[in-house]
PDB file of C-alpha atoms in Angstrom:
ATOM      1  CA  MET B   1     264.999-167.400 139.688  1.00  0.00           C
ATOM      2  CA  LYS B   2     261.777-167.558 137.713  1.00  0.00           C
ATOM      3  CA  LYS B   3     260.007-169.416 140.524  1.00  0.00           C
ATOM      4  CA  VAL B   4     261.158-166.842 143.061  1.00  0.00           C
ATOM      5  CA  LEU B   5     259.809-164.006 140.912  1.00  0.00           C
ATOM      6  CA  ILE B   6     256.450-165.701 140.404  1.00  0.00           C
ATOM      7  CA  TRP B   7     256.178-166.511 144.115  1.00  0.00           C
ATOM      8  CA  THR B   8     257.074-162.944 145.094  1.00  0.00           C
ATOM      9  CA  LEU B   9     254.501-161.436 142.741  1.00  0.00           C
ATOM     10  CA  SER B  10     251.763-163.853 143.765  1.00  0.00           C
ATOM     11  CA  THR B  11     252.280-163.264 147.477  1.00  0.00           C
ATOM     12  CA  SER B  12     252.785-159.509 147.293  1.00  0.00           C
ATOM     13  CA  THR B  13     249.809-158.658 145.073  1.00  0.00           C
ATOM     14  CA  PRO B  14     247.257-159.096 147.881  1.00  0.00           C
ATOM     15  CA  LEU B  15     249.380-156.858 150.086  1.00  0.00           C
ATOM     16  CA  PHE B  16     249.288-154.052 147.506  1.00  0.00           C
ATOM     17  CA  VAL B  17     245.510-154.310 147.223  1.00  0.00           C
ATOM     18  CA  LEU B  18     244.981-154.408 150.974  1.00  0.00           C
ATOM     19  CA  ALA B  19     247.480-151.559 151.538  1.00  0.00           C
ATOM     20  CA  GLU B  20     245.303-149.207 149.498  1.00  0.00           C
ATOM     21  CA  GLY B  21     242.651-149.388 152.193  1.00  0.00           C
ATOM     22  CA  GLY B  22     240.602-151.979 150.375  1.00  0.00           C
ATOM     23  CA  GLY B  23     239.561-155.280 151.743  1.00  0.00           C
ATOM     24  CA  VAL B  24     239.196-158.783 150.487  1.00  0.00           C
ATOM     25  CA  ALA B  25     236.271-157.677 148.327  1.00  0.00           C
ATOM     26  CA  ASP B  26     238.513-155.197 146.496  1.00  0.00           C
ATOM     27  CA  MET B  27     241.121-157.895 145.954  1.00  0.00           C
ATOM     28  CA  ILE B  28     238.541-160.311 144.534  1.00  0.00           C
ATOM     29  CA  THR B  29     237.138-157.542 142.345  1.00  0.00           C
ATOM     30  CA  ALA B  30     240.610-156.769 141.010  1.00  0.00           C
ATOM     31  CA  VAL B  31     241.270-160.422 140.218  1.00  0.00           C
ATOM     32  CA  GLY B  32     237.846-160.756 138.591  1.00  0.00           C
ATOM     33  CA  THR B  33     238.390-157.661 136.486  1.00  0.00           C
ATOM     34  CA  VAL B  34     241.755-158.922 135.244  1.00  0.00           C
ATOM     35  CA  ILE B  35     240.392-162.381 134.466  1.00  0.00           C
ATOM     36  CA  ASN B  36     237.378-160.951 132.642  1.00  0.00           C
ATOM     37  CA  ALA B  37     239.705-158.727 130.604  1.00  0.00           C
ATOM     38  CA  ILE B  38     242.058-161.487 129.434  1.00  0.00           C
ATOM     39  CA  LEU B  39     239.500-164.302 129.212  1.00  0.00           C
ATOM     40  CA  PRO B  40     238.389-163.649 125.598  1.00  0.00           C
ATOM     41  CA  VAL B  41     242.006-163.688 124.416  1.00  0.00           C
ATOM     42  CA  LEU B  42     242.787-166.933 126.256  1.00  0.00           C
ATOM     43  CA  VAL B  43     239.649-168.665 125.012  1.00  0.00           C
ATOM     44  CA  SER B  44     240.359-167.533 121.447  1.00  0.00           C
ATOM     45  CA  LEU B  45     243.918-168.862 121.610  1.00  0.00           C
ATOM     46  CA  ALA B  46     242.778-172.173 123.099  1.00  0.00           C
ATOM     47  CA  VAL B  47     240.092-172.620 120.431  1.00  0.00           C
ATOM     48  CA  VAL B  48     242.536-171.792 117.630  1.00  0.00           C
ATOM     49  CA  TYR B  49     245.051-174.276 119.091  1.00  0.00           C
ATOM     50  CA  PHE B  50     242.370-176.961 119.389  1.00  0.00           C
ATOM     51  CA  ILE B  51     241.182-176.440 115.796  1.00  0.00           C
ATOM     52  CA  TYR B  52     244.787-176.480 114.562  1.00  0.00           C
ATOM     53  CA  GLN B  53     245.394-179.792 116.323  1.00  0.00           C
ATOM     54  CA  VAL B  54     242.199-181.286 114.895  1.00  0.00           C
ATOM     55  CA  ILE B  55     243.299-180.246 111.398  1.00  0.00           C
ATOM     56  CA  GLN B  56     246.748-181.757 111.992  1.00  0.00           C
ATOM     57  CA  TYR B  57     245.104-184.979 113.182  1.00  0.00           C
ATOM     58  CA  THR B  58     242.884-185.067 110.095  1.00  0.00           C
ATOM     59  CA  ILE B  59     245.822-184.469 107.757  1.00  0.00           C
ATOM     60  CA  ALA B  60     247.768-187.271 109.448  1.00  0.00           C
ATOM     61  CA  ASP B  61     244.928-189.678 108.531  1.00  0.00           C
ATOM     62  CA  GLY B  62     243.928-190.175 112.157  1.00  0.00           C
ATOM     63  CA  SER B  63     246.834-192.406 113.065  1.00  0.00           C
ATOM     64  CA  GLY B  64     245.925-192.059 116.765  1.00  0.00           C
ATOM     65  CA  LYS B  65     249.379-190.967 117.878  1.00  0.00           C
ATOM     66  CA  ASP B  66     248.798-187.233 117.490  1.00  0.00           C
ATOM     67  CA  THR B  67     245.820-186.873 119.835  1.00  0.00           C
ATOM     68  CA  LYS B  68     247.877-185.302 122.649  1.00  0.00           C
ATOM     69  CA  GLY B  69     247.455-181.818 121.184  1.00  0.00           C
ATOM     70  CA  ILE B  70     243.694-182.229 121.011  1.00  0.00           C
ATOM     71  CA  VAL B  71     243.551-183.447 124.607  1.00  0.00           C
ATOM     72  CA  TRP B  72     245.753-180.591 125.839  1.00  0.00           C
ATOM     73  CA  GLY B  73     243.598-178.095 123.952  1.00  0.00           C
ATOM     74  CA  LEU B  74     240.490-179.415 125.681  1.00  0.00           C
ATOM     75  CA  ILE B  75     242.239-179.408 129.064  1.00  0.00           C
ATOM     76  CA  GLY B  76     243.299-175.795 128.500  1.00  0.00           C
ATOM     77  CA  LEU B  77     239.764-174.741 127.613  1.00  0.00           C
ATOM     78  CA  THR B  78     238.412-176.545 130.667  1.00  0.00           C
ATOM     79  CA  ILE B  79     240.889-174.836 132.994  1.00  0.00           C
ATOM     80  CA  ILE B  80     240.240-171.382 131.509  1.00  0.00           C
ATOM     81  CA  VAL B  81     236.463-171.704 131.784  1.00  0.00           C
ATOM     82  CA  GLY B  82     236.762-173.298 135.246  1.00  0.00           C
ATOM     83  CA  VAL B  83     238.841-170.427 136.640  1.00  0.00           C
ATOM     84  CA  TRP B  84     236.431-167.909 135.115  1.00  0.00           C
ATOM     85  CA  GLY B  85     233.465-169.706 136.673  1.00  0.00           C
ATOM     86  CA  PHE B  86     235.193-170.009 140.050  1.00  0.00           C
ATOM     87  CA  VAL B  87     236.009-166.299 140.248  1.00  0.00           C
ATOM     88  CA  ASN B  88     232.523-165.290 139.122  1.00  0.00           C
ATOM     89  CA  ALA B  89     230.953-167.702 141.634  1.00  0.00           C
ATOM     90  CA  ILE B  90     232.969-166.130 144.455  1.00  0.00           C
ATOM     91  CA  MET B  91     232.072-162.638 143.270  1.00  0.00           C
ATOM     92  CA  SER B  92     228.355-163.451 143.084  1.00  0.00           C
ATOM     93  CA  THR B  93     228.397-165.278 146.431  1.00  0.00           C
ATOM     94  CA  LEU B  94     229.944-162.261 148.135  1.00  0.00           C
ATOM     95  CA  SER B  95     227.679-159.875 146.164  1.00  0.00           C
ATOM     96  CA  ILE B  96     230.629-158.146 144.537  1.00  0.00           C
ATOM     97  CA  SER B  97     230.350-156.587 141.114  1.00  0.00           C
ATOM     98  CA  SER B  98     233.251-155.534 138.939  1.00  0.00           C
ATOM     99  CA  MET B  99     231.866-151.982 139.017  1.00  0.00           C
ATOM    100  CA  ASP B 100     232.622-151.723 142.766  1.00  0.00           C
ATOM    101  CA  GLN B 101     236.255-151.119 141.919  1.00  0.00           C
ATOM    102  CA  LEU B 102     235.395-147.982 139.931  1.00  0.00           C
ATOM    103  CA  ASN B 103     233.318-146.378 142.709  1.00  0.00           C
TER     104      ASN B 103
END
């Protein structure tokens, strides 16, 4: 059920944007605006998780078995920053600014 809901929302969102008379540029602007709004929260959570895992590793005397949390924290940060860079690269390539949505 959860997969059906996620699939429905992900496939219908572009239709809502395009139905308003906007084009692909408006859709990319909307996605960029949302990502730029939630990015600081996601990065903060990922950094806090990473630091927490490093502290846990240090407390455990560096036994080597608890490094999965550190690795997943770094992977999370990489994905978050990668998605942000990808969306901003598309927006700059197509000469779209986030202010276009407001006009």
